[in-house]
């Protein structure tokens, strides 16, 4: 298990996290991807088929690690939480290598985009699609109903906050509400797209909701004091910002500004 209190696995070393989910950390750590992208191999115990979720970057060592984690099992589906490169880049190649279809909500990745509540069967494994826009318009989470785990992509990260684009903050809060309902069952866990597994999902979602609302309050307060320039707001809200993350912070500030304009006027 990889939790907030334990070290991450080494990239490529498969880590069994639940009965149905094995984590293969991709070798793409950077300021945006934290420790790297979490690629998941999903299968019903004893099954001879599996799904690969968020295959990650197109990297030969990572492909080999994914196929090793799949082992004897045949890859029957390539699932993608959203079309960002760090999650989806490898999807077309993995689909070609394995003959498995890509299942995603973004029409760039598939002719048959996923819809909310779609059910995907991978052998005896059931995977349910939850449409959770916010981080992007095509963000979906995948529920494993038989164990209550939810694979959240970047909608809920193991640590930190995802970028939410301007105009999507309301959707993002709605998506957190939806996830809280789904994750209320005892034993439910969040298997995120980056960072450690969250074994206390409701508390973690609440923390993230409060963190985002605090940003909204900070912007409302700054605007009331006459600080309106988005770059000044970035300096004020993110005083110790890593320079690589300035663009991300600016998008987040713009999203809060758009949200404040629609909800506080
Ligand atoms: Zn990501």
PDB file of C-alpha atoms and ligand atoms in Angstrom:
ATOM      1  CA  UNK A   1       0.000   0.000   0.000  1.00  0.00           C
ATOM      2  CA  UNK A   2       1.128   3.582  -0.651  1.00  0.00           C
ATOM      3  CA  UNK A   3      -0.418   6.042   1.794  1.00  0.00           C
ATOM      4  CA  UNK A   4       0.516   9.537   2.987  1.00  0.00           C
ATOM      5  CA  UNK A   5       2.675   7.895   5.663  1.00  0.00           C
ATOM      6  CA  UNK A   6       4.655   5.587   3.405  1.00  0.00           C
ATOM      7  CA  UNK A   7       7.123   6.092   0.564  1.00  0.00           C
ATOM      8  CA  UNK A   8       5.966   5.829  -3.052  1.00  0.00           C
ATOM      9  CA  UNK A   9       6.793   2.661  -5.000  1.00  0.00           C
ATOM     10  CA  UNK A  10       9.681   2.797  -7.456  1.00  0.00           C
ATOM     11  CA  UNK A  11       8.536   3.609 -11.005  1.00  0.00           C
ATOM     12  CA  UNK A  12       7.743   0.351 -12.791  1.00  0.00           C
ATOM     13  CA  UNK A  13       7.549  -1.809  -9.640  1.00  0.00           C
ATOM     14  CA  UNK A  14       3.952  -3.085  -9.493  1.00  0.00           C
ATOM     15  CA  UNK A  15       2.226  -2.470  -6.163  1.00  0.00           C
ATOM     16  CA  UNK A  16      -0.887  -4.432  -5.191  1.00  0.00           C
ATOM     17  CA  UNK A  17      -3.257  -1.891  -3.616  1.00  0.00           C
ATOM     18  CA  UNK A  18      -6.623  -3.668  -3.481  1.00  0.00           C
ATOM     19  CA  UNK A  19      -7.911  -7.089  -4.497  1.00  0.00           C
ATOM     20  CA  UNK A  20      -8.651  -5.674  -7.940  1.00  0.00           C
ATOM     21  CA  UNK A  21      -6.209  -2.792  -8.428  1.00  0.00           C
ATOM     22  CA  UNK A  22      -2.436  -2.856  -8.985  1.00  0.00           C
ATOM     23  CA  UNK A  23      -0.495   0.401  -9.258  1.00  0.00           C
ATOM     24  CA  UNK A  24       2.362   0.907 -11.723  1.00  0.00           C
ATOM     25  CA  UNK A  25       3.963   4.326 -11.147  1.00  0.00           C
ATOM     26  CA  UNK A  26       5.081   5.965 -14.411  1.00  0.00           C
ATOM     27  CA  UNK A  27       8.622   7.409 -14.691  1.00  0.00           C
ATOM     28  CA  UNK A  28       7.415  10.971 -15.368  1.00  0.00           C
ATOM     29  CA  UNK A  29       7.795  12.786 -12.017  1.00  0.00           C
ATOM     30  CA  UNK A  30       7.865  16.599 -12.310  1.00  0.00           C
ATOM     31  CA  UNK A  31       6.318  19.708 -10.747  1.00  0.00           C
ATOM     32  CA  UNK A  32       2.989  19.018 -12.514  1.00  0.00           C
ATOM     33  CA  UNK A  33       2.750  15.252 -12.048  1.00  0.00           C
ATOM     34  CA  UNK A  34       4.117  15.002  -8.473  1.00  0.00           C
ATOM     35  CA  UNK A  35       5.721  11.534  -8.112  1.00  0.00           C
ATOM     36  CA  UNK A  36       4.508  10.617 -11.619  1.00  0.00           C
ATOM     37  CA  UNK A  37       1.288   9.319 -13.143  1.00  0.00           C
ATOM     38  CA  UNK A  38      -0.420   6.405 -11.416  1.00  0.00           C
ATOM     39  CA  UNK A  39      -1.224   3.740 -14.006  1.00  0.00           C
ATOM     40  CA  UNK A  40      -3.628   1.070 -12.732  1.00  0.00           C
ATOM     41  CA  UNK A  41      -4.053  -2.540 -13.812  1.00  0.00           C
ATOM     42  CA  UNK A  42      -7.581  -3.671 -12.872  1.00  0.00           C
ATOM     43  CA  UNK A  43      -8.853  -7.234 -12.794  1.00  0.00           C
ATOM     44  CA  UNK A  44     -11.275  -9.467 -10.945  1.00  0.00           C
ATOM     45  CA  UNK A  45      -9.250 -11.905  -8.784  1.00  0.00           C
ATOM     46  CA  UNK A  46      -8.443 -15.061 -10.736  1.00  0.00           C
ATOM     47  CA  UNK A  47      -9.506 -13.519 -14.035  1.00  0.00           C
ATOM     48  CA  UNK A  48      -7.579 -13.997 -17.261  1.00  0.00           C
ATOM     49  CA  UNK A  49      -8.390 -10.479 -18.507  1.00  0.00           C
ATOM     50  CA  UNK A  50      -7.577  -7.013 -17.150  1.00  0.00           C
ATOM     51  CA  UNK A  51      -8.019  -3.324 -17.931  1.00  0.00           C
ATOM     52  CA  UNK A  52      -5.260  -0.711 -17.922  1.00  0.00           C
ATOM     53  CA  UNK A  53      -6.413   2.653 -16.579  1.00  0.00           C
ATOM     54  CA  UNK A  54      -4.501   5.872 -17.396  1.00  0.00           C
ATOM     55  CA  UNK A  55      -1.642   4.221 -19.279  1.00  0.00           C
ATOM     56  CA  UNK A  56       0.397   7.419 -18.855  1.00  0.00           C
ATOM     57  CA  UNK A  57       3.367   8.639 -20.885  1.00  0.00           C
ATOM     58  CA  UNK A  58       4.538   6.901 -24.062  1.00  0.00           C
ATOM     59  CA  UNK A  59       7.704   5.397 -22.590  1.00  0.00           C
ATOM     60  CA  UNK A  60       9.183   1.992 -23.471  1.00  0.00           C
ATOM     61  CA  UNK A  61      10.110   1.062 -19.898  1.00  0.00           C
ATOM     62  CA  UNK A  62       6.612   1.982 -18.729  1.00  0.00           C
ATOM     63  CA  UNK A  63       4.974  -0.126 -21.458  1.00  0.00           C
ATOM     64  CA  UNK A  64       7.114  -3.083 -20.372  1.00  0.00           C
ATOM     65  CA  UNK A  65       6.194  -2.517 -16.700  1.00  0.00           C
ATOM     66  CA  UNK A  66       2.464  -2.363 -17.505  1.00  0.00           C
ATOM     67  CA  UNK A  67       2.580  -5.565 -19.564  1.00  0.00           C
ATOM     68  CA  UNK A  68       4.598  -7.279 -16.823  1.00  0.00           C
ATOM     69  CA  UNK A  69       1.974  -6.255 -14.254  1.00  0.00           C
ATOM     70  CA  UNK A  70      -0.771  -7.588 -16.532  1.00  0.00           C
ATOM     71  CA  UNK A  71       1.217 -10.844 -16.645  1.00  0.00           C
ATOM     72  CA  UNK A  72      -0.669 -13.768 -18.168  1.00  0.00           C
ATOM     73  CA  UNK A  73      -3.830 -11.704 -18.328  1.00  0.00           C
ATOM     74  CA  UNK A  74      -4.972 -10.317 -21.641  1.00  0.00           C
ATOM     75  CA  UNK A  75      -5.523  -6.522 -21.693  1.00  0.00           C
ATOM     76  CA  UNK A  76      -9.194  -6.145 -22.699  1.00  0.00           C
ATOM     77  CA  UNK A  77      -9.709  -2.384 -22.228  1.00  0.00           C
ATOM     78  CA  UNK A  78      -7.659   0.797 -21.978  1.00  0.00           C
ATOM     79  CA  UNK A  79      -9.523   3.232 -19.714  1.00  0.00           C
ATOM     80  CA  UNK A  80      -8.661   6.933 -19.563  1.00  0.00           C
ATOM     81  CA  UNK A  81      -9.864   9.423 -16.903  1.00  0.00           C
ATOM     82  CA  UNK A  82      -9.180  12.473 -19.118  1.00  0.00           C
ATOM     83  CA  UNK A  83      -7.243  13.312 -22.249  1.00  0.00           C
ATOM     84  CA  UNK A  84      -4.263  15.087 -20.674  1.00  0.00           C
ATOM     85  CA  UNK A  85      -0.938  13.812 -21.972  1.00  0.00           C
ATOM     86  CA  UNK A  86       0.384  12.477 -18.685  1.00  0.00           C
ATOM     87  CA  UNK A  87      -2.618  10.099 -18.519  1.00  0.00           C
ATOM     88  CA  UNK A  88      -3.529   9.402 -22.141  1.00  0.00           C
ATOM     89  CA  UNK A  89      -0.419   9.712 -24.309  1.00  0.00           C
ATOM     90  CA  UNK A  90       0.293   5.973 -24.319  1.00  0.00           C
ATOM     91  CA  UNK A  91      -3.355   4.959 -24.857  1.00  0.00           C
ATOM     92  CA  UNK A  92      -3.324   4.642 -28.683  1.00  0.00           C
ATOM     93  CA  UNK A  93      -0.069   2.640 -28.689  1.00  0.00           C
ATOM     94  CA  UNK A  94      -1.192   0.346 -25.882  1.00  0.00           C
ATOM     95  CA  UNK A  95      -4.490  -0.212 -27.704  1.00  0.00           C
ATOM     96  CA  UNK A  96      -2.572  -1.121 -30.836  1.00  0.00           C
ATOM     97  CA  UNK A  97      -0.191  -3.441 -28.966  1.00  0.00           C
ATOM     98  CA  UNK A  98      -2.985  -5.301 -27.179  1.00  0.00           C
ATOM     99  CA  UNK A  99      -5.951  -4.966 -29.526  1.00  0.00           C
ATOM    100  CA  UNK A 100      -7.980  -3.512 -26.630  1.00  0.00           C
ATOM    101  CA  UNK A 101     -10.343  -0.575 -27.230  1.00  0.00           C
ATOM    102  CA  UNK A 102      -9.704   2.837 -25.622  1.00  0.00           C
ATOM    103  CA  UNK A 103     -12.602   3.903 -23.379  1.00  0.00           C
ATOM    104  CA  UNK A 104     -12.663   7.631 -22.532  1.00  0.00           C
ATOM    105  CA  UNK A 105     -15.065  10.565 -22.538  1.00  0.00           C
ATOM    106  CA  UNK A 106     -12.948  12.667 -24.900  1.00  0.00           C
ATOM    107  CA  UNK A 107     -13.902  12.213 -28.588  1.00  0.00           C
ATOM    108  CA  UNK A 108     -10.224  12.615 -29.578  1.00  0.00           C
ATOM    109  CA  UNK A 109      -9.513   9.234 -27.963  1.00  0.00           C
ATOM    110  CA  UNK A 110     -12.488   7.151 -29.070  1.00  0.00           C
ATOM    111  CA  UNK A 111     -15.352   7.023 -31.548  1.00  0.00           C
ATOM    112  CA  UNK A 112     -17.693   6.049 -28.737  1.00  0.00           C
ATOM    113  CA  UNK A 113     -17.185   8.498 -25.836  1.00  0.00           C
ATOM    114  CA  UNK A 114     -18.121   7.298 -22.365  1.00  0.00           C
ATOM    115  CA  UNK A 115     -21.319   8.600 -20.767  1.00  0.00           C
ATOM    116  CA  UNK A 116     -22.211   9.041 -17.126  1.00  0.00           C
ATOM    117  CA  UNK A 117     -23.240   5.745 -15.472  1.00  0.00           C
ATOM    118  CA  UNK A 118     -21.931   3.573 -18.317  1.00  0.00           C
ATOM    119  CA  UNK A 119     -20.993   0.112 -17.114  1.00  0.00           C
ATOM    120  CA  UNK A 120     -17.868  -1.516 -18.509  1.00  0.00           C
ATOM    121  CA  UNK A 121     -17.331  -5.267 -18.139  1.00  0.00           C
ATOM    122  CA  UNK A 122     -13.782  -6.594 -18.118  1.00  0.00           C
ATOM    123  CA  UNK A 123     -14.351 -10.323 -17.752  1.00  0.00           C
ATOM    124  CA  UNK A 124     -16.092 -10.652 -14.382  1.00  0.00           C
ATOM    125  CA  UNK A 125     -14.993  -7.151 -13.282  1.00  0.00           C
ATOM    126  CA  UNK A 126     -17.583  -4.372 -13.352  1.00  0.00           C
ATOM    127  CA  UNK A 127     -16.415  -0.766 -13.714  1.00  0.00           C
ATOM    128  CA  UNK A 128     -18.921   2.089 -13.507  1.00  0.00           C
ATOM    129  CA  UNK A 129     -18.335   5.483 -15.109  1.00  0.00           C
ATOM    130  CA  UNK A 130     -18.962   8.644 -13.080  1.00  0.00           C
ATOM    131  CA  UNK A 131     -18.923  11.854 -15.105  1.00  0.00           C
ATOM    132  CA  UNK A 132     -17.039  14.333 -12.916  1.00  0.00           C
ATOM    133  CA  UNK A 133     -16.177  17.485 -14.881  1.00  0.00           C
ATOM    134  CA  UNK A 134     -14.131  20.258 -13.274  1.00  0.00           C
ATOM    135  CA  UNK A 135     -10.418  19.579 -13.748  1.00  0.00           C
ATOM    136  CA  UNK A 136     -11.362  19.226 -17.427  1.00  0.00           C
ATOM    137  CA  UNK A 137     -14.643  18.945 -19.320  1.00  0.00           C
ATOM    138  CA  UNK A 138     -13.927  15.289 -20.130  1.00  0.00           C
ATOM    139  CA  UNK A 139     -12.956  14.114 -16.615  1.00  0.00           C
ATOM    140  CA  UNK A 140     -14.522  10.855 -15.505  1.00  0.00           C
ATOM    141  CA  UNK A 141     -13.932   8.696 -12.448  1.00  0.00           C
ATOM    142  CA  UNK A 142     -14.262   4.904 -12.462  1.00  0.00           C
ATOM    143  CA  UNK A 143     -16.008   3.088  -9.615  1.00  0.00           C
ATOM    144  CA  UNK A 144     -15.296  -0.545  -8.775  1.00  0.00           C
ATOM    145  CA  UNK A 145     -18.712  -1.284  -7.209  1.00  0.00           C
ATOM    146  CA  UNK A 146     -17.627  -4.637  -5.760  1.00  0.00           C
ATOM    147  CA  UNK A 147     -15.107  -2.987  -3.435  1.00  0.00           C
ATOM    148  CA  UNK A 148     -16.154   0.680  -3.363  1.00  0.00           C
ATOM    149  CA  UNK A 149     -12.836   1.998  -4.688  1.00  0.00           C
ATOM    150  CA  UNK A 150     -12.954   4.964  -7.036  1.00  0.00           C
ATOM    151  CA  UNK A 151     -10.205   5.769  -9.531  1.00  0.00           C
ATOM    152  CA  UNK A 152     -10.323   9.546  -9.580  1.00  0.00           C
ATOM    153  CA  UNK A 153      -7.696  10.631 -12.128  1.00  0.00           C
ATOM    154  CA  UNK A 154      -6.915  14.283 -11.397  1.00  0.00           C
ATOM    155  CA  UNK A 155     -10.365  15.095  -9.963  1.00  0.00           C
ATOM    156  CA  UNK A 156      -9.092  14.085  -6.499  1.00  0.00           C
ATOM    157  CA  UNK A 157      -5.310  13.833  -6.168  1.00  0.00           C
ATOM    158  CA  UNK A 158      -3.440  11.961  -3.467  1.00  0.00           C
ATOM    159  CA  UNK A 159      -2.119  15.340  -2.311  1.00  0.00           C
ATOM    160  CA  UNK A 160      -2.547  18.925  -3.446  1.00  0.00           C
ATOM    161  CA  UNK A 161      -5.171  20.464  -5.671  1.00  0.00           C
ATOM    162  CA  UNK A 162      -5.871  19.882  -9.346  1.00  0.00           C
ATOM    163  CA  UNK A 163      -6.084  22.779 -11.774  1.00  0.00           C
ATOM    164  CA  UNK A 164      -9.688  23.715 -12.448  1.00  0.00           C
ATOM    165  CA  UNK A 165     -10.199  25.749 -15.598  1.00  0.00           C
ATOM    166  CA  UNK A 166     -12.115  29.043 -15.561  1.00  0.00           C
ATOM    167  CA  UNK A 167     -15.866  28.393 -15.822  1.00  0.00           C
ATOM    168  CA  UNK A 168     -15.611  24.903 -14.301  1.00  0.00           C
ATOM    169  CA  UNK A 169     -15.357  25.560 -10.580  1.00  0.00           C
ATOM    170  CA  UNK A 170     -19.110  25.109 -10.017  1.00  0.00           C
ATOM    171  CA  UNK A 171     -18.944  21.769 -11.855  1.00  0.00           C
ATOM    172  CA  UNK A 172     -15.917  20.820  -9.778  1.00  0.00           C
ATOM    173  CA  UNK A 173     -17.813  21.367  -6.497  1.00  0.00           C
ATOM    174  CA  UNK A 174     -20.745  19.327  -7.896  1.00  0.00           C
ATOM    175  CA  UNK A 175     -18.333  16.534  -8.818  1.00  0.00           C
ATOM    176  CA  UNK A 176     -16.930  16.487  -5.268  1.00  0.00           C
ATOM    177  CA  UNK A 177     -20.524  16.159  -3.965  1.00  0.00           C
ATOM    178  CA  UNK A 178     -21.128  13.251  -6.306  1.00  0.00           C
ATOM    179  CA  UNK A 179     -17.938  11.511  -5.208  1.00  0.00           C
ATOM    180  CA  UNK A 180     -18.798  11.993  -1.522  1.00  0.00           C
ATOM    181  CA  UNK A 181     -22.077  10.137  -2.088  1.00  0.00           C
ATOM    182  CA  UNK A 182     -20.390   7.284  -3.923  1.00  0.00           C
ATOM    183  CA  UNK A 183     -17.543   7.019  -1.405  1.00  0.00           C
ATOM    184  CA  UNK A 184     -19.763   6.961   1.691  1.00  0.00           C
ATOM    185  CA  UNK A 185     -19.773   3.138   1.813  1.00  0.00           C
ATOM    186  CA  UNK A 186     -17.474   1.674   4.508  1.00  0.00           C
ATOM    187  CA  UNK A 187     -14.102   0.545   3.153  1.00  0.00           C
ATOM    188  CA  UNK A 188     -14.245   2.853   0.133  1.00  0.00           C
ATOM    189  CA  UNK A 189     -10.913   4.214  -1.038  1.00  0.00           C
ATOM    190  CA  UNK A 190      -9.701   6.798  -3.509  1.00  0.00           C
ATOM    191  CA  UNK A 191      -7.144   5.492  -5.999  1.00  0.00           C
ATOM    192  CA  UNK A 192      -5.907   8.793  -7.475  1.00  0.00           C
ATOM    193  CA  UNK A 193      -4.165   9.700 -10.730  1.00  0.00           C
ATOM    194  CA  UNK A 194      -1.164  11.047  -8.817  1.00  0.00           C
ATOM    195  CA  UNK A 195       0.036  10.547  -5.270  1.00  0.00           C
ATOM    196  CA  UNK A 196      -0.842   8.104  -2.504  1.00  0.00           C
ATOM    197  CA  UNK A 197      -4.038   6.130  -1.971  1.00  0.00           C
ATOM    198  CA  UNK A 198      -6.611   7.859   0.277  1.00  0.00           C
ATOM    199  CA  UNK A 199      -8.197   5.495   2.792  1.00  0.00           C
ATOM    200  CA  UNK A 200     -10.346   8.240   4.398  1.00  0.00           C
ATOM    201  CA  UNK A 201     -12.065   9.528   1.256  1.00  0.00           C
ATOM    202  CA  UNK A 202     -14.852  11.629   2.774  1.00  0.00           C
ATOM    203  CA  UNK A 203     -12.478  13.588   5.035  1.00  0.00           C
ATOM    204  CA  UNK A 204     -10.094  14.110   2.125  1.00  0.00           C
ATOM    205  CA  UNK A 205     -12.815  15.369  -0.209  1.00  0.00           C
ATOM    206  CA  UNK A 206     -14.000  17.740   2.517  1.00  0.00           C
ATOM    207  CA  UNK A 207     -10.451  19.062   2.946  1.00  0.00           C
ATOM    208  CA  UNK A 208     -10.188  19.713  -0.757  1.00  0.00           C
ATOM    209  CA  UNK A 209     -13.577  21.421  -0.875  1.00  0.00           C
ATOM    210  CA  UNK A 210     -12.587  23.672   2.044  1.00  0.00           C
ATOM    211  CA  UNK A 211      -9.196  24.475   0.487  1.00  0.00           C
ATOM    212  CA  UNK A 212     -10.915  25.576  -2.726  1.00  0.00           C
ATOM    213  CA  UNK A 213     -13.551  27.596  -0.851  1.00  0.00           C
ATOM    214  CA  UNK A 214     -10.734  29.282   1.089  1.00  0.00           C
ATOM    215  CA  UNK A 215      -9.268  30.408  -2.243  1.00  0.00           C
ATOM    216  CA  UNK A 216     -12.667  31.816  -3.226  1.00  0.00           C
ATOM    217  CA  UNK A 217     -12.841  33.716   0.091  1.00  0.00           C
ATOM    218  CA  UNK A 218      -9.291  35.014  -0.352  1.00  0.00           C
ATOM    219  CA  UNK A 219     -10.123  36.369  -3.809  1.00  0.00           C
ATOM    220  CA  UNK A 220     -13.347  37.959  -2.572  1.00  0.00           C
ATOM    221  CA  UNK A 221     -11.355  39.584   0.253  1.00  0.00           C
ATOM    222  CA  UNK A 222      -8.619  40.819  -2.087  1.00  0.00           C
ATOM    223  CA  UNK A 223     -11.140  42.222  -4.563  1.00  0.00           C
ATOM    224  CA  UNK A 224     -12.827  44.085  -1.700  1.00  0.00           C
ATOM    225  CA  UNK A 225      -9.432  45.654  -0.917  1.00  0.00           C
ATOM    226  CA  UNK A 226      -9.030  46.723  -4.534  1.00  0.00           C
ATOM    227  CA  UNK A 227      -6.531  44.000  -5.592  1.00  0.00           C
ATOM    228  CA  UNK A 228      -7.933  43.033  -8.985  1.00  0.00           C
ATOM    229  CA  UNK A 229      -4.967  42.250 -11.223  1.00  0.00           C
ATOM    230  CA  UNK A 230      -4.781  38.441 -11.620  1.00  0.00           C
ATOM    231  CA  UNK A 231      -0.967  38.460 -11.381  1.00  0.00           C
ATOM    232  CA  UNK A 232      -1.170  40.376  -8.089  1.00  0.00           C
ATOM    233  CA  UNK A 233      -3.757  37.870  -6.896  1.00  0.00           C
ATOM    234  CA  UNK A 234      -1.370  35.001  -7.743  1.00  0.00           C
ATOM    235  CA  UNK A 235       1.372  36.690  -5.650  1.00  0.00           C
ATOM    236  CA  UNK A 236      -1.032  37.150  -2.778  1.00  0.00           C
ATOM    237  CA  UNK A 237      -2.646  33.697  -2.812  1.00  0.00           C
ATOM    238  CA  UNK A 238       0.503  31.690  -3.548  1.00  0.00           C
ATOM    239  CA  UNK A 239       3.390  33.460  -1.763  1.00  0.00           C
ATOM    240  CA  UNK A 240       5.837  30.503  -1.860  1.00  0.00           C
ATOM    241  CA  UNK A 241       5.050  29.346  -5.367  1.00  0.00           C
ATOM    242  CA  UNK A 242       7.481  27.131  -7.319  1.00  0.00           C
ATOM    243  CA  UNK A 243       8.218  29.092 -10.533  1.00  0.00           C
ATOM    244  CA  UNK A 244       7.195  26.096 -12.700  1.00  0.00           C
ATOM    245  CA  UNK A 245       3.714  26.276 -11.189  1.00  0.00           C
ATOM    246  CA  UNK A 246       3.026  29.956 -11.842  1.00  0.00           C
ATOM    247  CA  UNK A 247       0.954  29.231 -14.974  1.00  0.00           C
ATOM    248  CA  UNK A 248      -1.076  26.662 -13.026  1.00  0.00           C
ATOM    249  CA  UNK A 249      -1.683  29.159 -10.219  1.00  0.00           C
ATOM    250  CA  UNK A 250      -2.769  31.788 -12.751  1.00  0.00           C
ATOM    251  CA  UNK A 251      -5.342  29.386 -14.256  1.00  0.00           C
ATOM    252  CA  UNK A 252      -6.647  28.641 -10.756  1.00  0.00           C
ATOM    253  CA  UNK A 253      -6.922  32.353  -9.932  1.00  0.00           C
ATOM    254  CA  UNK A 254      -8.741  32.989 -13.224  1.00  0.00           C
ATOM    255  CA  UNK A 255     -11.123  30.111 -12.395  1.00  0.00           C
ATOM    256  CA  UNK A 256     -11.869  31.583  -8.977  1.00  0.00           C
ATOM    257  CA  UNK A 257     -12.407  35.037 -10.533  1.00  0.00           C
ATOM    258  CA  UNK A 258     -14.870  33.569 -13.063  1.00  0.00           C
ATOM    259  CA  UNK A 259     -16.629  31.694 -10.256  1.00  0.00           C
ATOM    260  CA  UNK A 260     -16.834  34.793  -8.048  1.00  0.00           C
ATOM    261  CA  UNK A 261     -18.309  36.792 -10.931  1.00  0.00           C
ATOM    262  CA  UNK A 262     -21.113  34.257 -11.422  1.00  0.00           C
ATOM    263  CA  UNK A 263     -21.866  33.571  -7.765  1.00  0.00           C
ATOM    264  CA  UNK A 264     -21.127  36.878  -5.963  1.00  0.00           C
ATOM    265  CA  UNK A 265     -22.676  39.428  -8.326  1.00  0.00           C
TER     266      UNK A 265
HETATM  267 ZN1  LIG B   1      -2.396  14.283 -14.344  1.00  0.00          ZN
END
